[in-house]
Coordinates of C-alpha atoms and ligand atoms in Angstrom, one line a residue:
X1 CA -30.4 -58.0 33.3
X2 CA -31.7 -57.2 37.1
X3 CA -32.7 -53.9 36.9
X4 CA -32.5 -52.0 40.0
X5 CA -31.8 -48.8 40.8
X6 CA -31.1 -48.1 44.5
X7 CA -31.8 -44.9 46.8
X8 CA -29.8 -43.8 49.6
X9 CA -30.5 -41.0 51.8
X10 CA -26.7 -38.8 52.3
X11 CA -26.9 -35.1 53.1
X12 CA -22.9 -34.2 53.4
X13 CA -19.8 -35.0 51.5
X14 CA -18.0 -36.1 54.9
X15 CA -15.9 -39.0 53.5
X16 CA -17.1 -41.3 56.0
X17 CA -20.9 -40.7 55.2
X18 CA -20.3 -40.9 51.5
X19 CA -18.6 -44.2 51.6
X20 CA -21.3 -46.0 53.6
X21 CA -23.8 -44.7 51.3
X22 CA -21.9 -45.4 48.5
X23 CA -21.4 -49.2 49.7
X24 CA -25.5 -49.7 51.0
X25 CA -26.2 -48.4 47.2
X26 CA -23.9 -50.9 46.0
X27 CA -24.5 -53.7 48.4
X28 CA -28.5 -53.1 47.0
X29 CA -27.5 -54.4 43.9
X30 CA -25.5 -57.2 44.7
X31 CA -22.0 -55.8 46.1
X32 CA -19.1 -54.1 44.5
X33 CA -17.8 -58.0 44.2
X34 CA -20.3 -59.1 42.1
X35 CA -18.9 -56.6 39.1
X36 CA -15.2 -56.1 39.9
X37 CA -13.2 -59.5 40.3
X38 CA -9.8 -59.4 41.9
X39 CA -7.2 -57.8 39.3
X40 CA -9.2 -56.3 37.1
X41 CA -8.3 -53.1 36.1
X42 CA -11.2 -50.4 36.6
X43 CA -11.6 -47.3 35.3
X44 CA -13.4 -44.6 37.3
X45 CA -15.1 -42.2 35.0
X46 CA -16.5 -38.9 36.9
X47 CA -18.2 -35.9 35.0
X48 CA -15.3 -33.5 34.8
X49 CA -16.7 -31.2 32.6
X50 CA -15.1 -27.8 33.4
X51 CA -12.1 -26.9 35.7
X52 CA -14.3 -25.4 38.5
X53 CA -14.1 -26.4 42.1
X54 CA -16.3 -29.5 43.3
X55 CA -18.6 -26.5 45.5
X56 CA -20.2 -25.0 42.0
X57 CA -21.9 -29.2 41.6
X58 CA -20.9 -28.9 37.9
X59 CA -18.6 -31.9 38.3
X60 CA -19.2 -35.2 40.6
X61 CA -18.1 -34.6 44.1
X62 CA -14.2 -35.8 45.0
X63 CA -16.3 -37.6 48.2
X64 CA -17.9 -39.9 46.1
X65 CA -15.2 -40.6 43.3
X66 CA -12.9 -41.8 46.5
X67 CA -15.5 -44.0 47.9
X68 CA -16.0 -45.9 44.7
X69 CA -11.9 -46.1 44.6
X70 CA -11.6 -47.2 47.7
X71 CA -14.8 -50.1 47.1
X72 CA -12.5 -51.2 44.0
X73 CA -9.5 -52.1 46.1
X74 CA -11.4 -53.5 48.9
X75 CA -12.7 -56.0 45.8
X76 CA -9.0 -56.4 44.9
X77 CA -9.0 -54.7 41.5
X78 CA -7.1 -51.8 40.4
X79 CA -8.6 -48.7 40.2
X80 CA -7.9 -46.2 37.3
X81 CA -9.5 -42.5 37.4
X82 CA -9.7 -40.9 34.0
X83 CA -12.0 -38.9 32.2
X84 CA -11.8 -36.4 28.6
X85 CA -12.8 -33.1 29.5
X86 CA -15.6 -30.8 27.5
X87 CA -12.9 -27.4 27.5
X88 CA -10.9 -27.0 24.9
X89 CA -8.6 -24.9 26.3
X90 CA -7.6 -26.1 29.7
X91 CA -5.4 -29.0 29.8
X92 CA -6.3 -31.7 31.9
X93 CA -3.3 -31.1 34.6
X94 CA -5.3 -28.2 35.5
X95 CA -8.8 -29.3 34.9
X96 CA -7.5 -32.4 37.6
X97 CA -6.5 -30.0 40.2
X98 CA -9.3 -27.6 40.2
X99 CA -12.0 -29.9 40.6
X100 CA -9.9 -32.4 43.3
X101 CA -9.4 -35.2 41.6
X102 CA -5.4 -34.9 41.3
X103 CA -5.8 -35.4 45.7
X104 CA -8.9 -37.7 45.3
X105 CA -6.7 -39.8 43.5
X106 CA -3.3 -39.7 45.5
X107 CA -5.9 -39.7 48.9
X108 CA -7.3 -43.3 47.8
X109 CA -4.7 -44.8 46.1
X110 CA -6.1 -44.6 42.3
X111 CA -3.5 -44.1 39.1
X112 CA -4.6 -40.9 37.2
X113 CA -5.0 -41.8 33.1
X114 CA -5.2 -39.3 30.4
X115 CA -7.9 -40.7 28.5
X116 CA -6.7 -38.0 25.4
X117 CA -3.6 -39.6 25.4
X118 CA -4.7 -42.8 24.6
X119 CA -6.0 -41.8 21.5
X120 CA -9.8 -42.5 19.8
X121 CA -11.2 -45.6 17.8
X122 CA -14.3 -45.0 15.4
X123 CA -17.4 -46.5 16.4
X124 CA -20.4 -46.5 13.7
X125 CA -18.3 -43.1 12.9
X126 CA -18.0 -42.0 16.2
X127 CA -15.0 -40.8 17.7
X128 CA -14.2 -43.3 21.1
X129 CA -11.3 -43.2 23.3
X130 CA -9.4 -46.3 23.0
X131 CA -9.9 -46.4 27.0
X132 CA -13.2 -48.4 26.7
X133 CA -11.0 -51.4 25.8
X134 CA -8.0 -50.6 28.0
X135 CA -9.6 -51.5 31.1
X136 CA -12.0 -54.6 31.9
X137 CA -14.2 -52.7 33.5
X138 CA -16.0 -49.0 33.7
X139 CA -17.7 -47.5 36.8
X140 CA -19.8 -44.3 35.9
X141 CA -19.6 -41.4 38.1
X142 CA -22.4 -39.2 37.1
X143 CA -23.5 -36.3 38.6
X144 CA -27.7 -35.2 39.2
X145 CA -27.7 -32.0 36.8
X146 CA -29.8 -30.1 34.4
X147 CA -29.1 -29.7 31.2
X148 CA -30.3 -27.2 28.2
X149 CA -30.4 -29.6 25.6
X150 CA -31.1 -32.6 27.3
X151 CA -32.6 -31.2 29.9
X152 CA -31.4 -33.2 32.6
X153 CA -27.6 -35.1 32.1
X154 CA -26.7 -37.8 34.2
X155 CA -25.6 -41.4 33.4
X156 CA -26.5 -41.7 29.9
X157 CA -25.1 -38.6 28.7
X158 CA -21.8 -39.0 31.3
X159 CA -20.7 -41.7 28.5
X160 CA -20.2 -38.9 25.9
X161 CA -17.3 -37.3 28.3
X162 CA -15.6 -40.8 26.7
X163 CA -15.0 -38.8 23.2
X164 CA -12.0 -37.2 23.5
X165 CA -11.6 -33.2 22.5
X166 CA -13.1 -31.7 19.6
X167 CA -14.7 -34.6 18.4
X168 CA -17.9 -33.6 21.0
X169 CA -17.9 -30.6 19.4
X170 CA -18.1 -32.6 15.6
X171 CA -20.9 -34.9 16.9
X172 CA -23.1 -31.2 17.4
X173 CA -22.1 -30.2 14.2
X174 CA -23.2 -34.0 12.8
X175 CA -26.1 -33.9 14.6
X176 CA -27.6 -30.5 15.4
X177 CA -31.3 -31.8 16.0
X178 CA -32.0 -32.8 19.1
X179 CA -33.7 -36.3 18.6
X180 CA -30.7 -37.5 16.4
X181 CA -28.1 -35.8 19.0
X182 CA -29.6 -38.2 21.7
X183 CA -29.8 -41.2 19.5
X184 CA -26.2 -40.7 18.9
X185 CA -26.0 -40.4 22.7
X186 CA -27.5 -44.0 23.2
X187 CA -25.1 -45.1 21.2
X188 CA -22.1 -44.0 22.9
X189 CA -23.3 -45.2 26.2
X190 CA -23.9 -48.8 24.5
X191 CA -20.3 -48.8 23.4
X192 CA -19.0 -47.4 26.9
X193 CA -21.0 -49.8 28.1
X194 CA -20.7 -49.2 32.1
X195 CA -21.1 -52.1 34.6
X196 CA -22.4 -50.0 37.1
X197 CA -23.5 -46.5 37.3
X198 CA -23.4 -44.2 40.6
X199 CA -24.8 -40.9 40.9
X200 CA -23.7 -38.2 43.2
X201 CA -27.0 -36.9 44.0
X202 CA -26.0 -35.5 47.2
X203 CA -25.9 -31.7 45.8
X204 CA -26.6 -31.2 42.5
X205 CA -27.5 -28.9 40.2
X206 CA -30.8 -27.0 39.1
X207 CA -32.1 -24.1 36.8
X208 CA -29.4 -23.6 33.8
X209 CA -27.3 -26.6 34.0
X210 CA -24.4 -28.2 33.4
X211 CA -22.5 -25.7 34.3
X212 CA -24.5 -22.0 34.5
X213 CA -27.4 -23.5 36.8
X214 CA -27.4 -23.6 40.8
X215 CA -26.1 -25.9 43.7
X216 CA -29.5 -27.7 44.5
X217 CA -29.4 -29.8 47.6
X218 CA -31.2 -33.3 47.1
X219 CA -29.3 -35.7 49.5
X220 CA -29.0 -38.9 48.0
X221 CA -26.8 -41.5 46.6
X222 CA -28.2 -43.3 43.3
X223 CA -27.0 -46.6 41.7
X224 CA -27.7 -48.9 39.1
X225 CA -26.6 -50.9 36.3
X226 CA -28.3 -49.7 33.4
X227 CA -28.2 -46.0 33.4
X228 CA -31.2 -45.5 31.5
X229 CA -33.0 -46.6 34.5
X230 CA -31.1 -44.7 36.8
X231 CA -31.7 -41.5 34.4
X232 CA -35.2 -42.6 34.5
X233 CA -36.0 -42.6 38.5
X234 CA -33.5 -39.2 38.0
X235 CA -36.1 -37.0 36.3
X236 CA -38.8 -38.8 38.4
X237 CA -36.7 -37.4 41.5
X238 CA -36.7 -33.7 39.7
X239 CA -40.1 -33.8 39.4
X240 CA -39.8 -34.0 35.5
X241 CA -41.9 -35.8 33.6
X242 CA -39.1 -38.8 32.2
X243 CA -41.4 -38.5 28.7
X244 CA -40.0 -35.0 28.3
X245 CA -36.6 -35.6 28.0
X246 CA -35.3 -36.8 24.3
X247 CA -33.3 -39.5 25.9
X248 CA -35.7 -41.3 27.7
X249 CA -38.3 -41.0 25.3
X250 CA -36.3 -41.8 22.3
X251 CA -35.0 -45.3 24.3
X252 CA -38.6 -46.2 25.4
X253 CA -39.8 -46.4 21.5
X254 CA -36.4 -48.4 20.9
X255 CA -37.8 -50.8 23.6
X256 CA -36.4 -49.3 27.4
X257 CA -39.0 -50.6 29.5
X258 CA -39.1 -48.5 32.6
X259 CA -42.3 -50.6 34.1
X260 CA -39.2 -53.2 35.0
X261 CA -37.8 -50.9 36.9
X262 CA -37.3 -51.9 40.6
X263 CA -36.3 -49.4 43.4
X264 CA -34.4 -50.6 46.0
X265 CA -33.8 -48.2 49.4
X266 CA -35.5 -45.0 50.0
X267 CA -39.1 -45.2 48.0
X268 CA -39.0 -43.1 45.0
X269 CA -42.6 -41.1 46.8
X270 CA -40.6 -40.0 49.6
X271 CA -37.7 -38.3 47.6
X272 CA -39.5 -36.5 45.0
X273 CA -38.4 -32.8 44.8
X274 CA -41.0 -30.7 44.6
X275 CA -39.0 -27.3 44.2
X276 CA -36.7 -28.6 41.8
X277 CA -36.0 -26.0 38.9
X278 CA -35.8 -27.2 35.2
X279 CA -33.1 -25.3 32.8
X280 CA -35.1 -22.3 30.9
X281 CA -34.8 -24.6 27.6
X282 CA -37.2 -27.1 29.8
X283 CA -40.3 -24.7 29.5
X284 CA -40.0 -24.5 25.5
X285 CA -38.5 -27.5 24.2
X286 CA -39.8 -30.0 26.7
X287 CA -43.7 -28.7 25.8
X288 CA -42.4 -28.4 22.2
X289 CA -41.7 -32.3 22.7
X290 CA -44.9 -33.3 24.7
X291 CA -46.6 -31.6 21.2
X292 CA -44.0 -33.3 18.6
X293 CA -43.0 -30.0 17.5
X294 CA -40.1 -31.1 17.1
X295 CA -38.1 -33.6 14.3
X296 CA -40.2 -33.2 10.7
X297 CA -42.5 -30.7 12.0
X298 CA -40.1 -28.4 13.0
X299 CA -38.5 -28.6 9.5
X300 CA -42.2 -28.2 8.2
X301 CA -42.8 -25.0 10.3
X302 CA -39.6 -23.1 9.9
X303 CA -38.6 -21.0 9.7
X304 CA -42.1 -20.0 10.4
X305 CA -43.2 -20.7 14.2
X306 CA -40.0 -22.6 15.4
X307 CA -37.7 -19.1 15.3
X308 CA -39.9 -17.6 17.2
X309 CA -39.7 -19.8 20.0
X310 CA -36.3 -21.4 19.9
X311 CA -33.7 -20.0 22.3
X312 CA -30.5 -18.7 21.3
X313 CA -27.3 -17.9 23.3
X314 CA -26.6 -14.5 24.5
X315 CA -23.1 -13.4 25.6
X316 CA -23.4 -11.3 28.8
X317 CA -20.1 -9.0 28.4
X318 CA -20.4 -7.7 31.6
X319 CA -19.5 -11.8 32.9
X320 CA -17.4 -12.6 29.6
X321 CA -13.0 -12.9 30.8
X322 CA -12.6 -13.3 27.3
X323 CA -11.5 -16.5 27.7
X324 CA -12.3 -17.4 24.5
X325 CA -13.1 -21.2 25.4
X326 CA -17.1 -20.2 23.5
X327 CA -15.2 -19.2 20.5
X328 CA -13.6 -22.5 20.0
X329 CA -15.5 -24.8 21.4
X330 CA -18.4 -23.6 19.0
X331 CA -19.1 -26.1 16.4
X332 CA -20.4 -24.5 13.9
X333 CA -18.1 -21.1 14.1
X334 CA -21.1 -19.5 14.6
X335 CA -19.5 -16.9 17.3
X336 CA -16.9 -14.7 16.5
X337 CA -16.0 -11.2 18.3
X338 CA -17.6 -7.8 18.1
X339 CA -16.5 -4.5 19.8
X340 CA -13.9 -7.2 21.7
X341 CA -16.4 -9.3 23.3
X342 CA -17.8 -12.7 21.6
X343 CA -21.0 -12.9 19.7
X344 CA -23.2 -15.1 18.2
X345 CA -24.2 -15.3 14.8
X346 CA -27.6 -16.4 15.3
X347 CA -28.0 -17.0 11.5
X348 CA -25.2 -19.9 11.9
X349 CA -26.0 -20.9 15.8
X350 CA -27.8 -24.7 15.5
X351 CA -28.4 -24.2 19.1
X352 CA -26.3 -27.3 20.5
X353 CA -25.6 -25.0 23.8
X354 CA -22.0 -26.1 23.9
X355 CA -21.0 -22.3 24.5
X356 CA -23.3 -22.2 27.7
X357 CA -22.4 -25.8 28.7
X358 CA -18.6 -24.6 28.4
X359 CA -18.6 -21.1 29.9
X360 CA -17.3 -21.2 33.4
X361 CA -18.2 -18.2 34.1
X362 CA -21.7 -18.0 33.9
X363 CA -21.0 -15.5 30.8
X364 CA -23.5 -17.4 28.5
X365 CA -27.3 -17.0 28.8
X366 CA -30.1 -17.9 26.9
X367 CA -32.2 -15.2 25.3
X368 CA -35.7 -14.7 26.0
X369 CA -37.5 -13.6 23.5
X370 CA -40.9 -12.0 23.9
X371 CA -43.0 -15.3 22.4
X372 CA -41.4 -17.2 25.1
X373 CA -42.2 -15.3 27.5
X374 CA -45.7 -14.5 27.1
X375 CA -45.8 -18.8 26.9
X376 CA -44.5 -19.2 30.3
X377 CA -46.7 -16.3 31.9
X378 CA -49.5 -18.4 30.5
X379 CA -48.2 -21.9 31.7
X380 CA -47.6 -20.5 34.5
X381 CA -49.7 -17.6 36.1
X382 CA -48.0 -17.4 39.4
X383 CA -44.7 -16.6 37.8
Ligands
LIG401 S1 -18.5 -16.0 27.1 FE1 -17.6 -17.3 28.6 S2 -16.5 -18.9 27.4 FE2 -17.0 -17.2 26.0 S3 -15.1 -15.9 26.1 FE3 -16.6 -15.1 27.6 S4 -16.0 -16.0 29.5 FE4 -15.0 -17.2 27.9
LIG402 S1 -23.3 -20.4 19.4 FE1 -23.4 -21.8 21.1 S2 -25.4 -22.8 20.9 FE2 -24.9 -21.8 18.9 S3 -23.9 -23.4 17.7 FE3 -22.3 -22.3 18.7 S4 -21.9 -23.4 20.6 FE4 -23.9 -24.1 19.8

């Protein structure tokens, strides 16, 4: 397979401006009519993680999820827009509304489908939504975000918004070590098996990402049709060494070959960020990985060296609406409430950061120990 990944320079969400970059990232790669054929049906899968307003960059911008609509019916095939939120607790009426797609959809003529609804298929014991074989074709709508496990999340990891419900939660609890959490990743996004992958990059999101980190201008449009390689040129864009994150590293030993990758548009020198903040985890568990402290040798070493670096969650009460979405959204029960505010039971906590992916309001921290700290000071002087 060609594989490209195209650039495009876009510094607003004006509708007009989106589409045209949209289309030239497209067009790079051989044209929205080259993947969608007239009446095929096409499903238009944005992040939606959290019912939060498309200004906090936790969720891919309405903008962008309209252009790609409105590309699918200028190719003649009928767009669907659908996605199976991360909450637990807000329905996906709501989760719709609050992050524009409900008027995305009616604004570009797309037919909104429950993806819940449609129930789940097991895949090599994984929990799928039967919407991977409803539709004859899948468009990922990622969005340019950090990410404290994975450090960064974009296309590869956008696939895993394809399990429905609690069942994310059960693939933490399956696989609570980091390495085998992104091989199960890999997998998901082979079975979801996008034809093409576009990433509003426009304004993302740095520091303590998905959804607790900041807006971060960056200004572009990204595209491609394996979304390993558009996660690739991702991280090089951050500034991030691509060997640091679990996903990348882990698909490069299974044979990802990111030498074949071919930028088209913008050169990758003139877009690199060099200001872009990393998620706090970044500093520990991406030098941890550079190391291979991580796997075996972290089960050698603890509970020895490994507790006294790893990061745990820390509720901020003075944040916390008591919303309760930590509480069940945690896979391993590990937080329950003390003096009526949650807490977590460090003891049970496997660190899969699905409370601080989940909280939207910025309740859930991670706790920095002293060990840490005195490691960063000494990566880092200046800080
Ligand atoms: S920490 Fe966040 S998710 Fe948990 S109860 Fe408080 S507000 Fe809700
Ligand atoms: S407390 Fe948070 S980080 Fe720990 S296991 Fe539960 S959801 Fe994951």
């Amino acid at each position: 397979m060609e594989n490209k990944v195209a650039i495009i320079k876009c510094g607003t969400y004006d509708d007009g401006k989106v589409y045209l970059a949209v289309k030239e990232s497209v067009d790079l790669l051989g044209g929205l009519n080259s993947f969608v054929k007239p009446g095929m049906r096409v499903l238009v899968k944005p992040n939606l993680l959290s019912a939060v307003a498309p200004e906090r960059a936790v969720t891919t911008h309405p903008s962008v999820v309209k252009a790609v609509i409105r590309l699918v019916k200028e190719a003649k095939g009928t767009p669907f827009l659908g996605d199976c939120h991360g909450g637990v607790l807000t329905g996906t009426e709501v989760l719709l509304a609050e992050t524009k797609m409900t008027e995305a959809a009616a604004e570009a003529g797309a037919e909104i489908i429950n993806l819940e609804k449609l129930g789940s298929e097991l895949h090599e014991g994984i929990a799928i939504s039967k919407g991977i074989k409803e539709f004859d074709l899948i468009i990922n709508v990622c969005k340019f975000k950090t990410h404290g496990l994975t450090i960064l999340t974009g296309a590869v990891k956008n696939s895993f918004g394809m399990i429905p419900g609690m069942h994310k939660a059960s693939m933490h609890r399956l696989y609570p070590e980091v390495n085998d959490f992104c091989e199960m990743l890999l997998k998901v996004s082979g079975f979801v098996n996008p034809a093409l992958s576009i990433m509003d990059g426009v304004i993302g999101m740095e520091g303590d990402g998905p959804i607790g980190g900041n807006p971060k201008s960056i200004g572009l449009i990204l595209a491609a049709k394996v979304p390993l390689s558009l996660d690739f040129v991702m991280a090089k864009i951050a500034g991030i060494d691509p060997l640091a994150l679990p996903v990348l590293s882990l698909a490069i030993k299974k044979g990802f070959k990111p030498e074949e990758i071919k930028i088209v548009g913008e050169p990758l020198s003139e877009v690199i960020l060099k200001d872009f903040k990393p998620p706090y985890t970044f500093a520990v568990l991406g030098t941890a990985k550079k190391y291979g402290f991580t796997g075996k040798i972290k089960t050698f070493l603890q509970p020895f060296l490994w507790k006294l670096v790893t990061i745990k969650p820390v509720i901020d009460n003075s944040k916390c609406q008591k919303c309760n979405e930590c509480v069940k959204a945690c896979p391993v029960k590990a937080i329950g409430y003390d003096k009526g505010f949650p807490r977590v039971d460090n003891k049970i906590c496997i660190e899969c950061y699905c409370c601080h992916e989940l909280c939207r309001y910025k309740a859930v921290a991670f706790k920095k120990n002293l060990l840490v700290k005195i490691w960063l000071k000494r990566q880092n002087p200046k800080k």
